[in-house]
Short mmCIF file of C-alpha atoms in Angstrom, two decimals:
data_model
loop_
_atom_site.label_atom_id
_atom_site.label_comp_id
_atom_site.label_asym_id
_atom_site.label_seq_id
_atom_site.Cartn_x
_atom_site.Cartn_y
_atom_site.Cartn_z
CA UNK A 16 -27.37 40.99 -27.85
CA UNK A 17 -29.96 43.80 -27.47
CA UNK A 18 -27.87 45.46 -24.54
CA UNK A 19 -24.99 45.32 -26.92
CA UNK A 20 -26.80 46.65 -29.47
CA UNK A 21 -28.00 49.55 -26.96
CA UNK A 22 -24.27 50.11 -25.93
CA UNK A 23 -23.59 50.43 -29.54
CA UNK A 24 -26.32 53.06 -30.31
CA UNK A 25 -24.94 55.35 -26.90
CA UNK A 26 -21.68 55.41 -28.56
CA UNK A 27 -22.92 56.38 -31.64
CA UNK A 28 -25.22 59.33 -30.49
CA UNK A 29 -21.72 60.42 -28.56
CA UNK A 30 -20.34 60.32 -31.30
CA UNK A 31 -22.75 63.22 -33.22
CA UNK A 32 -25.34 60.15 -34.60
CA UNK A 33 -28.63 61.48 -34.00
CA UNK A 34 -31.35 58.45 -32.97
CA UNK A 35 -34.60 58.55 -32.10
CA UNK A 36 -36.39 55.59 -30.17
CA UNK A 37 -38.11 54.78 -33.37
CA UNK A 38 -35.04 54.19 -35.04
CA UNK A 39 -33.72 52.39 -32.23
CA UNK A 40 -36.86 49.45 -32.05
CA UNK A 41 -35.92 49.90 -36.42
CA UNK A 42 -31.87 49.04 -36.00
CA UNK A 43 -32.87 46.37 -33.43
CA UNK A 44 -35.46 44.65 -35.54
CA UNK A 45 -33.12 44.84 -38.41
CA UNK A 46 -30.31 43.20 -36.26
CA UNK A 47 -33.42 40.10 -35.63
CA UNK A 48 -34.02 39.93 -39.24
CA UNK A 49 -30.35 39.60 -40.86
CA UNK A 50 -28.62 37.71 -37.03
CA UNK A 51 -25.27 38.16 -36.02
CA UNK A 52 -23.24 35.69 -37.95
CA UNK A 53 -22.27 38.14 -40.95
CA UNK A 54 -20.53 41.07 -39.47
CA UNK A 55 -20.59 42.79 -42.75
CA UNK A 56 -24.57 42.42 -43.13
CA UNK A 57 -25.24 43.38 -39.85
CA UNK A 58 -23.37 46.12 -40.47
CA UNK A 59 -25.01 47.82 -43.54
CA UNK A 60 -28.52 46.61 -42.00
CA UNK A 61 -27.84 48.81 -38.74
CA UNK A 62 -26.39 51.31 -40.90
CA UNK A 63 -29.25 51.81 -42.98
CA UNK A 64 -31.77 52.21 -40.07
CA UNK A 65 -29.65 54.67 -37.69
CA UNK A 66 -27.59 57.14 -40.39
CA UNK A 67 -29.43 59.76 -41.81
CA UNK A 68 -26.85 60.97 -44.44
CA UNK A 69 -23.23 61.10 -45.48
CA UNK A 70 -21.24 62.47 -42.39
CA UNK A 71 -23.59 60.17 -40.37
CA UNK A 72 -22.74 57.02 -42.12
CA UNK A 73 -18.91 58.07 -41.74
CA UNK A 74 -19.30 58.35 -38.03
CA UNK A 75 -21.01 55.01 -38.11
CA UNK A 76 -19.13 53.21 -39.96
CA UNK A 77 -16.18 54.20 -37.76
CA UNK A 78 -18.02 53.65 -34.50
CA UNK A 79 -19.20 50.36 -35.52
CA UNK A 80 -15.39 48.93 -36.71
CA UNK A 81 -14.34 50.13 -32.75
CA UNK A 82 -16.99 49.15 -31.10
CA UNK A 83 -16.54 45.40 -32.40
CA UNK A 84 -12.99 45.90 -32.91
CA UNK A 85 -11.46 41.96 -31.49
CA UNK A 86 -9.66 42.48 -28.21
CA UNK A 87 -6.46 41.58 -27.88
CA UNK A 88 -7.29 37.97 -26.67
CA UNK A 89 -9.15 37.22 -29.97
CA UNK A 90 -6.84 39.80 -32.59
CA UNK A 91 -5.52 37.69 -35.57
CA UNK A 92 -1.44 36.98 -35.26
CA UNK A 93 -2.13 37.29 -31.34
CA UNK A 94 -0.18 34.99 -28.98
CA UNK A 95 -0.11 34.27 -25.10
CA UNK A 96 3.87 33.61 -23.40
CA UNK A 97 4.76 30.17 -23.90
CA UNK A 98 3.42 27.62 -21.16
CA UNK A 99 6.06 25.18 -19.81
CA UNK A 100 4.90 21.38 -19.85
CA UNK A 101 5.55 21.23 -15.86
CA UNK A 102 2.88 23.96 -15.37
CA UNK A 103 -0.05 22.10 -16.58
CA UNK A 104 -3.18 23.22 -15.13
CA UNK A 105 -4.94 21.26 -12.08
CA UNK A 106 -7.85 20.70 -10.15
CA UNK A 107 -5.98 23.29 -7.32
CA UNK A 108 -5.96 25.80 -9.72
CA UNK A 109 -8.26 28.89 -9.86
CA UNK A 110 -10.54 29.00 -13.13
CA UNK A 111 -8.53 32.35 -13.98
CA UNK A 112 -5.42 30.61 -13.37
CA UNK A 113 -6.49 27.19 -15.08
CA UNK A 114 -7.97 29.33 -18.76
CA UNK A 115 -4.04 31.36 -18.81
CA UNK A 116 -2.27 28.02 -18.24
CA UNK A 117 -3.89 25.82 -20.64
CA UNK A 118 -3.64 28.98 -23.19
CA UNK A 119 -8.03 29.48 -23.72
CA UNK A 120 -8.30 32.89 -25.34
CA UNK A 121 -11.91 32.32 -26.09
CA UNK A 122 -12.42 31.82 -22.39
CA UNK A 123 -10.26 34.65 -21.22
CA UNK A 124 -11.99 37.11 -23.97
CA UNK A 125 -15.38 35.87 -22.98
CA UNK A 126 -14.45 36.64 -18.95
CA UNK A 127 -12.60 40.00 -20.30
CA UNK A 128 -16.04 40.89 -21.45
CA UNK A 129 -18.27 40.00 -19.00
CA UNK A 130 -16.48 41.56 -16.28
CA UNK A 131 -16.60 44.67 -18.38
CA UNK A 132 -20.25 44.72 -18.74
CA UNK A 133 -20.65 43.82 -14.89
CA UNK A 134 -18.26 46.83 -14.36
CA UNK A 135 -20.03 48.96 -16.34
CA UNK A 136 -17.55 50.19 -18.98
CA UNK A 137 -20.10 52.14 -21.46
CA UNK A 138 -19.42 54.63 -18.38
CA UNK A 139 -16.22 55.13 -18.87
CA UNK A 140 -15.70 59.01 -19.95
CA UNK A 141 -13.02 60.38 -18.31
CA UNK A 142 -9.01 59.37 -18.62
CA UNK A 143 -8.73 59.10 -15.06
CA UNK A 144 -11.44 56.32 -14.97
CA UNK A 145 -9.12 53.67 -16.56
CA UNK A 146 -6.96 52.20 -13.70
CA UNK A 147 -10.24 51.97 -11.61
CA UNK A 148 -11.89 50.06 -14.67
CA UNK A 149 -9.45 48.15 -15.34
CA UNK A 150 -8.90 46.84 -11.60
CA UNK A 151 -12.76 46.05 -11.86
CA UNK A 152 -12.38 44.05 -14.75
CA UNK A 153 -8.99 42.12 -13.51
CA UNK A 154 -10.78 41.65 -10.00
CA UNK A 155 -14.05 40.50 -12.14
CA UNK A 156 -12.07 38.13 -14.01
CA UNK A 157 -10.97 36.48 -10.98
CA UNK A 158 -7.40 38.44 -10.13
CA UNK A 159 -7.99 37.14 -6.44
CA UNK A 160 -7.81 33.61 -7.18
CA UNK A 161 -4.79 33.90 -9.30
CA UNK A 162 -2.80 35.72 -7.05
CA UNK A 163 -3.55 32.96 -3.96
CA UNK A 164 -2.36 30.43 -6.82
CA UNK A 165 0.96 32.40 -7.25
CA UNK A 166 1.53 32.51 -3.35
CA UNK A 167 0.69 28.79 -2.44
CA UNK A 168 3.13 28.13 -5.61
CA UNK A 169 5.66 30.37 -4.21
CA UNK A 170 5.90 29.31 -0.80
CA UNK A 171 6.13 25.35 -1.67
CA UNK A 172 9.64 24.05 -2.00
CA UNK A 173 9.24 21.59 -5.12
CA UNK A 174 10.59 22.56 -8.22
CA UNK A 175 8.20 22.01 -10.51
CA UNK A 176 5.59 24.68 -7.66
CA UNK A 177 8.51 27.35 -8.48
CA UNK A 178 8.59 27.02 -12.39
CA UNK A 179 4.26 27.57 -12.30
CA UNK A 180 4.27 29.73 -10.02
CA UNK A 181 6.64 31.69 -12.19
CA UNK A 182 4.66 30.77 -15.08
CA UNK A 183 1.80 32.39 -13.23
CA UNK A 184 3.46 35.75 -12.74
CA UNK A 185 4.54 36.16 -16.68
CA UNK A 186 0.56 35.74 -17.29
CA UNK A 187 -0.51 37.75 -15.17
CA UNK A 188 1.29 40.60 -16.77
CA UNK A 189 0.29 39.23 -19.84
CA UNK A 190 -3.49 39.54 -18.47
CA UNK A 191 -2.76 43.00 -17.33
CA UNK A 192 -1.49 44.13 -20.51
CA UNK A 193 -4.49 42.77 -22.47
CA UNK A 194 -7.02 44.33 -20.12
CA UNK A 195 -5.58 47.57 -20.33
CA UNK A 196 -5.58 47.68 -24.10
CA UNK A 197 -9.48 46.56 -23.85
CA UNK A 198 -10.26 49.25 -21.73
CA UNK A 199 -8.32 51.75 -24.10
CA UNK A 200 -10.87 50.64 -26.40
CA UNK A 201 -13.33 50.96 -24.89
CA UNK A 202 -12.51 54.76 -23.76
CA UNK A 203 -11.87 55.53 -27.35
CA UNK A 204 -15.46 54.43 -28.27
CA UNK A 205 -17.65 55.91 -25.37
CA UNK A 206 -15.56 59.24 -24.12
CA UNK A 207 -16.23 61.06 -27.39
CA UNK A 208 -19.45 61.80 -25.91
CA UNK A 209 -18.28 63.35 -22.59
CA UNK A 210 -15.29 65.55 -24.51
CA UNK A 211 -18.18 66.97 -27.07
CA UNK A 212 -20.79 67.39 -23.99
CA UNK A 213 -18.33 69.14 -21.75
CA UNK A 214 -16.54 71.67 -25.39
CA UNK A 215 -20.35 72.02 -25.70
CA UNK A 216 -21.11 73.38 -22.34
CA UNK A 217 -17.83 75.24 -22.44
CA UNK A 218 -18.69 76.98 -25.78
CA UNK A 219 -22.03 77.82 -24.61
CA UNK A 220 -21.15 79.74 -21.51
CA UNK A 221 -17.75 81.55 -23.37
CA UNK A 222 -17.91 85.18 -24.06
CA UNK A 223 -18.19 85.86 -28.14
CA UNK A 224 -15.93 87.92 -28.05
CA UNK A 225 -13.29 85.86 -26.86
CA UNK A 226 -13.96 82.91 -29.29
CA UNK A 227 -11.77 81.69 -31.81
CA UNK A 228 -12.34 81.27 -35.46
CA UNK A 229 -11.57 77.63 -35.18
CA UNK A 230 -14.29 77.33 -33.13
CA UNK A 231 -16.65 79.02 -35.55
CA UNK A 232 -17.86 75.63 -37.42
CA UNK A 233 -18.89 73.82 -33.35
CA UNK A 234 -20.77 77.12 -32.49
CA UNK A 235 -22.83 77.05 -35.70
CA UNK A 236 -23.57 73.46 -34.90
CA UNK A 237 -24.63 73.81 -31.31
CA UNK A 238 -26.84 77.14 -32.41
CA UNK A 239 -28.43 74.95 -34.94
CA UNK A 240 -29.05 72.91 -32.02
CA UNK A 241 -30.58 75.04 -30.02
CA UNK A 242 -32.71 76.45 -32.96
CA UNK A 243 -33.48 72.96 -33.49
CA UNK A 244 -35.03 72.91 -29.99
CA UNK A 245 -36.49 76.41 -30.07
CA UNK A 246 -38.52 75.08 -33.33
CA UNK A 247 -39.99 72.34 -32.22
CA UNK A 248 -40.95 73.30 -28.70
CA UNK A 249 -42.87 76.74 -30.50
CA UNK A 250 -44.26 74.66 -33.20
CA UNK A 251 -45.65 71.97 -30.91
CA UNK A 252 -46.99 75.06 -29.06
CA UNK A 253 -48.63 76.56 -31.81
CA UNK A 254 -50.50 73.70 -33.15
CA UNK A 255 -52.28 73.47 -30.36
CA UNK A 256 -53.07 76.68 -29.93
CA UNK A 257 -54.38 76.88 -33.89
CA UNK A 258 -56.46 73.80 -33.04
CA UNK A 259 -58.11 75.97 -30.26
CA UNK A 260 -60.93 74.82 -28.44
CA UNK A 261 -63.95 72.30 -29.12
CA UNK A 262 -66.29 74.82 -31.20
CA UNK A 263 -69.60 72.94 -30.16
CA UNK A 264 -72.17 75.29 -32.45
CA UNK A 265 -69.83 74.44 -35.69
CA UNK A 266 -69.46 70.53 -34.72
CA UNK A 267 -73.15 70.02 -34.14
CA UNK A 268 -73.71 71.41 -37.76
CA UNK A 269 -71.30 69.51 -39.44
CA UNK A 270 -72.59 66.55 -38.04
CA UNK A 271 -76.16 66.85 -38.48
CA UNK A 272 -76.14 64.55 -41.15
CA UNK A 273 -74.94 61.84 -38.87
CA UNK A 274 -77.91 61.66 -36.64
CA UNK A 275 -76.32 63.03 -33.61
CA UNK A 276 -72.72 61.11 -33.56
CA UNK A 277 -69.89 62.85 -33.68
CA UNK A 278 -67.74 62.11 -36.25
CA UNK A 279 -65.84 65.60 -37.66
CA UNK A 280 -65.52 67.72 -34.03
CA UNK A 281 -64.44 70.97 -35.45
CA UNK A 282 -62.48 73.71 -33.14
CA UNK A 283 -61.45 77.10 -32.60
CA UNK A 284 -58.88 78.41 -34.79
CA UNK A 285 -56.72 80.63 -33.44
CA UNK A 286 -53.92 83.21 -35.54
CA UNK A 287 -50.81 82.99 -33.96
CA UNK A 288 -48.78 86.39 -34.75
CA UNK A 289 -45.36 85.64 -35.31
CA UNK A 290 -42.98 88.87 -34.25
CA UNK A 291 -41.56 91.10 -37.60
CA UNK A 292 -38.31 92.08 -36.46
CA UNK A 293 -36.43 95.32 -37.01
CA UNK A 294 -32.42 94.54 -36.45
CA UNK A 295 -29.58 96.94 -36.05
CA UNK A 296 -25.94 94.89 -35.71
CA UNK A 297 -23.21 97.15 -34.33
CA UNK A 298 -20.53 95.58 -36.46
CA UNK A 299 -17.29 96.78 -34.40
CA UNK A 300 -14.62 94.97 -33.68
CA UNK A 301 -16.00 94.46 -29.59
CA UNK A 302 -19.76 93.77 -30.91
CA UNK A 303 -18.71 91.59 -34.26
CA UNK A 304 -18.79 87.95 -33.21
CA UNK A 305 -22.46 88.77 -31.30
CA UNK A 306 -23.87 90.24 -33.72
CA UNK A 307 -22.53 87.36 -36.77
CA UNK A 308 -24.20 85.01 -33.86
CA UNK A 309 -27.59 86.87 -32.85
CA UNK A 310 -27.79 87.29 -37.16
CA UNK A 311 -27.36 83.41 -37.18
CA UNK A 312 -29.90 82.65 -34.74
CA UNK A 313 -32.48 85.26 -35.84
CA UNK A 314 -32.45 84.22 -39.46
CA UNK A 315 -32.72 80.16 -38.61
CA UNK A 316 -35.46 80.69 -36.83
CA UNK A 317 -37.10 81.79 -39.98
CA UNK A 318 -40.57 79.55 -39.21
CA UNK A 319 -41.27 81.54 -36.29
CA UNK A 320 -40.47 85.05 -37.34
CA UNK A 321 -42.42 86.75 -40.13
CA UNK A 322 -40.05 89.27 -41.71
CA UNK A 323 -37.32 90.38 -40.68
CA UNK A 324 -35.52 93.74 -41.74
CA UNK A 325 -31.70 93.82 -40.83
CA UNK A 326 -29.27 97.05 -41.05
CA UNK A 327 -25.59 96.85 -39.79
CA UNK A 328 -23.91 100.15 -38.46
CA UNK A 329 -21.17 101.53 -37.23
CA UNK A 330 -19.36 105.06 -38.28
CA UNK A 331 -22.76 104.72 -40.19
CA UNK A 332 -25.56 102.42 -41.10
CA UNK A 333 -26.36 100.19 -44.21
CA UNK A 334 -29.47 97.50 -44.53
CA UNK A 335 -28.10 94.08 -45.44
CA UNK A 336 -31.51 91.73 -45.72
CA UNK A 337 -31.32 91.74 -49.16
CA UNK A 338 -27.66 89.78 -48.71
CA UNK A 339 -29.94 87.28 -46.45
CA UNK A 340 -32.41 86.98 -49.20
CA UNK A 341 -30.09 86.08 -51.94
CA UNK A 342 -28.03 83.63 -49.88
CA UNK A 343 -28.16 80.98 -47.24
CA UNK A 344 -27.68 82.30 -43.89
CA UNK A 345 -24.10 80.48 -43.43
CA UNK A 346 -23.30 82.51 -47.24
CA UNK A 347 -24.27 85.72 -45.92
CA UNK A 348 -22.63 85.67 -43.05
CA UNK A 349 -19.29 85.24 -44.86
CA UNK A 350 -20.26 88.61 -46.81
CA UNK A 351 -21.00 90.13 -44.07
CA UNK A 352 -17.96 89.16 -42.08
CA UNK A 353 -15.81 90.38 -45.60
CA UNK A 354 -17.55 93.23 -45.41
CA UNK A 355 -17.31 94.22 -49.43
CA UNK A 356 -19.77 96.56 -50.91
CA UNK A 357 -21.60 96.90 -47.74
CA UNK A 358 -21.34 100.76 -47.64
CA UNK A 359 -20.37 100.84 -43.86
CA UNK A 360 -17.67 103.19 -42.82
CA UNK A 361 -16.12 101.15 -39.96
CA UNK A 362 -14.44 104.11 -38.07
CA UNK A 363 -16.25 105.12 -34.76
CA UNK A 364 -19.07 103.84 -33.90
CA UNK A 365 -22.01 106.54 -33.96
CA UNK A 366 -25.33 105.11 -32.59
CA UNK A 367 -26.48 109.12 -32.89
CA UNK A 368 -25.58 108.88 -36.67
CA UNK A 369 -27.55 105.27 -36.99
CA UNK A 370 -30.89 106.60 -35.57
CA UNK A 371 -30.71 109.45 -37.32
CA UNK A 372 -30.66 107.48 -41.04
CA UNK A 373 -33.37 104.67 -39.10
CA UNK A 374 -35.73 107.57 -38.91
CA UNK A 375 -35.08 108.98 -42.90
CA UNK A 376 -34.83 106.19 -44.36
CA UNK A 377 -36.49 103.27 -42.24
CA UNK A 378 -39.35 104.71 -39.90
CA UNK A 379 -42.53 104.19 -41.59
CA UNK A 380 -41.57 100.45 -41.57
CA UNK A 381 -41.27 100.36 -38.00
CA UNK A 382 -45.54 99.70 -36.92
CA UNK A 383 -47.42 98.30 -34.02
CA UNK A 384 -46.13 95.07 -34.93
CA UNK A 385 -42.52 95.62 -35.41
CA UNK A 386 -40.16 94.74 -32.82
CA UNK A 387 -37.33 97.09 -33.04
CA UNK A 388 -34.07 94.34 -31.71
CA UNK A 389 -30.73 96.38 -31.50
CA UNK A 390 -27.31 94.96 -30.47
CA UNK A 391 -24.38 97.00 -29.58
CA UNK A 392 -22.93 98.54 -26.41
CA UNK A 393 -24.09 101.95 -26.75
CA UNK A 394 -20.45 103.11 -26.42
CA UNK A 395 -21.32 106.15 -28.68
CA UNK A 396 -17.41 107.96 -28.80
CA UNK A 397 -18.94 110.68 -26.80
CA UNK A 398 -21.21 111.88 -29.89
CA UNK A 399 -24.84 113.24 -29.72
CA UNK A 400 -26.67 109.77 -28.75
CA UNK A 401 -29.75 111.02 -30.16
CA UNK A 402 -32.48 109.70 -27.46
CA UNK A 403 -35.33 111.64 -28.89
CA UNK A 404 -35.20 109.36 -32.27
CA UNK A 405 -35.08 106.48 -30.18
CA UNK A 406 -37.91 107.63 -27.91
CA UNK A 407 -39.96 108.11 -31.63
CA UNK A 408 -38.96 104.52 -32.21
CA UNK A 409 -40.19 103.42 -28.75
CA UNK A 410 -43.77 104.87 -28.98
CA UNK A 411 -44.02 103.38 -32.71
CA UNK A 412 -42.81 99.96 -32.36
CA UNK A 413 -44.68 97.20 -30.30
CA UNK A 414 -41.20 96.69 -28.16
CA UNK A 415 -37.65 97.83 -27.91
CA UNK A 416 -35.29 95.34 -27.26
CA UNK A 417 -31.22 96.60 -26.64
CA UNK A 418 -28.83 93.66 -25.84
CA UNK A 419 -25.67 94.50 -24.63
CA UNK A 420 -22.53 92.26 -24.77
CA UNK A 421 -21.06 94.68 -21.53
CA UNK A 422 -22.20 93.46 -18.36
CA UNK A 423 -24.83 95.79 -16.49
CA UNK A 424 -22.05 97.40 -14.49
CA UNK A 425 -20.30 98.57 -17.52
CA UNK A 426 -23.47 100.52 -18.63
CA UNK A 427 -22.92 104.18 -18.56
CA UNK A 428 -18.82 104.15 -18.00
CA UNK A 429 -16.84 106.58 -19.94
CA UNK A 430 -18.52 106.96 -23.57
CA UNK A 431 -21.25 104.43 -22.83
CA UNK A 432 -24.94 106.16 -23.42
CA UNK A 433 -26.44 102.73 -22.21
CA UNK A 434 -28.07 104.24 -19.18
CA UNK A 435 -29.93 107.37 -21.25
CA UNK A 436 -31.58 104.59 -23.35
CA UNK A 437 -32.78 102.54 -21.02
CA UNK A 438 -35.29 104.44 -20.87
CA UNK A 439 -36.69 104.34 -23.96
CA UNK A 440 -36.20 100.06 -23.99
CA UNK A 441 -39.16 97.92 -23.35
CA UNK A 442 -35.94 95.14 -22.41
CA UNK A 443 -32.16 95.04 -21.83
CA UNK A 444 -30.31 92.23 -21.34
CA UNK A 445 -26.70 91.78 -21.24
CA UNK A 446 -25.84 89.40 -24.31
CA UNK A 447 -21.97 87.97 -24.52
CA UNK A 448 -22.96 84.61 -24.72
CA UNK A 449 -24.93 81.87 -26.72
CA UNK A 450 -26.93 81.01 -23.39
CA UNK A 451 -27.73 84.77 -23.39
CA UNK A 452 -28.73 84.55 -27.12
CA UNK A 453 -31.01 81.35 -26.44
CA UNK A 454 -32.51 83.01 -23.66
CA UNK A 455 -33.60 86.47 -25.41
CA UNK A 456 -34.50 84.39 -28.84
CA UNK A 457 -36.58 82.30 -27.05
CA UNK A 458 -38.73 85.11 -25.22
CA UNK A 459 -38.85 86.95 -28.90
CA UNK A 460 -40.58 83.44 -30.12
CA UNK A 461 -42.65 83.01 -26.66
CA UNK A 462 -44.30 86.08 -26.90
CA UNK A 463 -44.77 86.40 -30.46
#
């Protein structure tokens, strides 16, 4: 049963279950300890070593109830065509041909099953795949051998040949129908996964800009995802780096009183700087879905990033961290995207007008240390663009970063002032998409 039990677990993790291989040898010595004889204890055992919490155990319980749903061989109330007493099975007969005549549903779900397995079903992703499955299946069962019954029935003259050869025909569409409600089944349980990996991809290489509000709640799931990711890949990262290298002068002290042995090696710590981030979020309509997104990322990400200061802008500017700091990201985002009491004129955008209130009112915050991220595209309504303030902030801040959600070609057309601050940007990256998001985020974290 372990394979089954290993089928089981794929479906479940395509299904949004997350398991580890711990938790997999934990579900599979649970299914040892309590056997297979009580579905209902086998169930709650399983349940209780793969789902972590409430959704999970909805998804499981679900998963579970298809994945050992009867077929239609076994279902309660089900029934085969009648059988004629002249069509009794004989030693002529195929195996196939013998189980449908003498009525064995055990046999013919048992042969269903195996000839799934052989065929490979927990494969099965894709609509198109079910007529190929389910010829592999009928052919595994033995579909040859029952169709050479049918034609040496056919072609013999006797009466009594005719009426089971008939008989024959009537199962085999009976056979066909029950295999192609098994593989329905079976696509139901494992092609969740394929639909969510493929809307995954999808979502991840859409523009921002184009994506719909109902597809707000999947994009916050795959960014917490790839923060997810992001996390543990830095943190691994950085515990190794703390622990340094083997600081011999320190271990031989330490272990002085051990005559020699080595028992408390101690090593070279080493301070990891995590970035402090200065944001500006153009918060027009073109820019507002990347910025919501890059404001979603940034402020998940919270264990690699010291401090960060954010300000939204557009006619003019307003600082919003202390909306971060009194609510959950997901909370202040909804402010945000309401847009009450923020103070932010949202007429034209005026990056000239924006630098000009960073350097009263925000400038002495911006040090070596400070990376200075801002996210717009520059389109500036033909006012002053103000490049000697952002040439100030340049030669203050560690690094300038500008992402863009035009595409490079755009930069500089009509009102854009893209290409005069290039200049004065230690990066620029076109942004439009959560790939482009991961990609920037992740060389903020690499290089602290």
């Amino acid at each position: 049963m372990e394979h089954v039990l290993c089928d089981l677990m794929a479906a479940l993790r395509g299904s949004g279950v997350r398991i580890s291989p711990s938790e997999t040898m934990d579900a599979l010595r649970a299914a040892s300890l309590v056997g297979f004889e009580e579905r209902g204890v086998l169930r709650d055992a399983l349940s209780v070593a793969l789902a972590k919490s409430r959704t999970e155990k909805e998804i499981f319980t679900d998963c579970f109830d298809r994945f050992f749903s009867p077929d239609g061989f076994m279902a309660p109330g089900a029934q085969s065509p009648p059988v004629p007493s002249a069509a009794a099975p004989d030693s002529l007969d195929s195996p196939l041909s013998r189980m449908l005549l003498s009525g064995d549903q055990a046999g013919l779900s048992m042969a269903m099953r195996e000839a799934a397995e052989k065929s490979e079903i927990s494969g099965i992703f894709f609509f198109t795949q079910k007529s190929l499955f389910i010829q592999r299946i009928l052919q595994g069962m033995g579909l040859e051998g029952l169709d050479r019954d049918i034609t040496r029935l056919s072609r013999e003259d006797r009466k009594a040949s005719q009426q089971k050869g008939g008989t024959l025909k009537t199962q085999k569409a009976f056979l066909f129908e029950q295999v192609r409600d098994f593989v329905e089944q079976q696509y139901a349980v494992y092609a969740a996964s394929a639909r969510e990996a493929i809307m995954d991809r999808y979502l991840r290489d859409m523009k921002l800009s184009n994506l719909e509000e109902r597809d707000y709640e999947r994009m916050h799931r795959i960014i917490q995802k790839m923060v997810k990711a992001l996390n543990d890949t830095h943190s691994r990262r950085k515990r190794g780096a703390r622990r340094g290298i083997l600081d011999l002068k320190k271990t031989l002290r330490e272990n002085i009183a051990y005559q020699g042995l080595i028992f408390a090696p101690r090593w070279k710590a080493k301070k990891i700087d995590r970035p402090d981030m200065v944001v500006l979020c153009d918060i027009s309509r073109s820019v507002e879905a990347v910025s919501r997104f890059t404001l979603l990322f940034l402020y998940s990400l919270n264990d690699e990033i010291a401090r960060i200061r954010s300000f939204v802008f557009c006619s003019n500017m307003a600082e919003v961290s202390h909306i971060f700091e009194a609510y959950g990201v997901d909370e202040a985002l909804v402010r945000l995207q309401k847009g009450t009491g923020l103070g932010v004129g949202l007429g034209r955008t005026d990056y000239g007008q924006t630098f000009r209130e960073l350097k009263n009112h925000g400038l002495e915050r911006i040090g070596r240390r400070t990376t200075v991220l801002i996210l717009g595209d520059a389109r500036n309504n033909y006012g002053a663009p103000e490049t000697g303030i952002l040439s100030l902030i340049h030669k203050r801040a560690r690094r300038v970063i500008w992402l863009n959600p035009e595409s490079p070609p755009f930069w500089g057309t009509g009102d854009s002032e893209m290409k005069r601050y290039l200049p004065f940007c230690t990066l620029a990256r076109e942004c439009s998409s959560v790939n482009h998001l991961e990609r920037v985020v992740g060389y903020l974290v690499r290089d602290g």
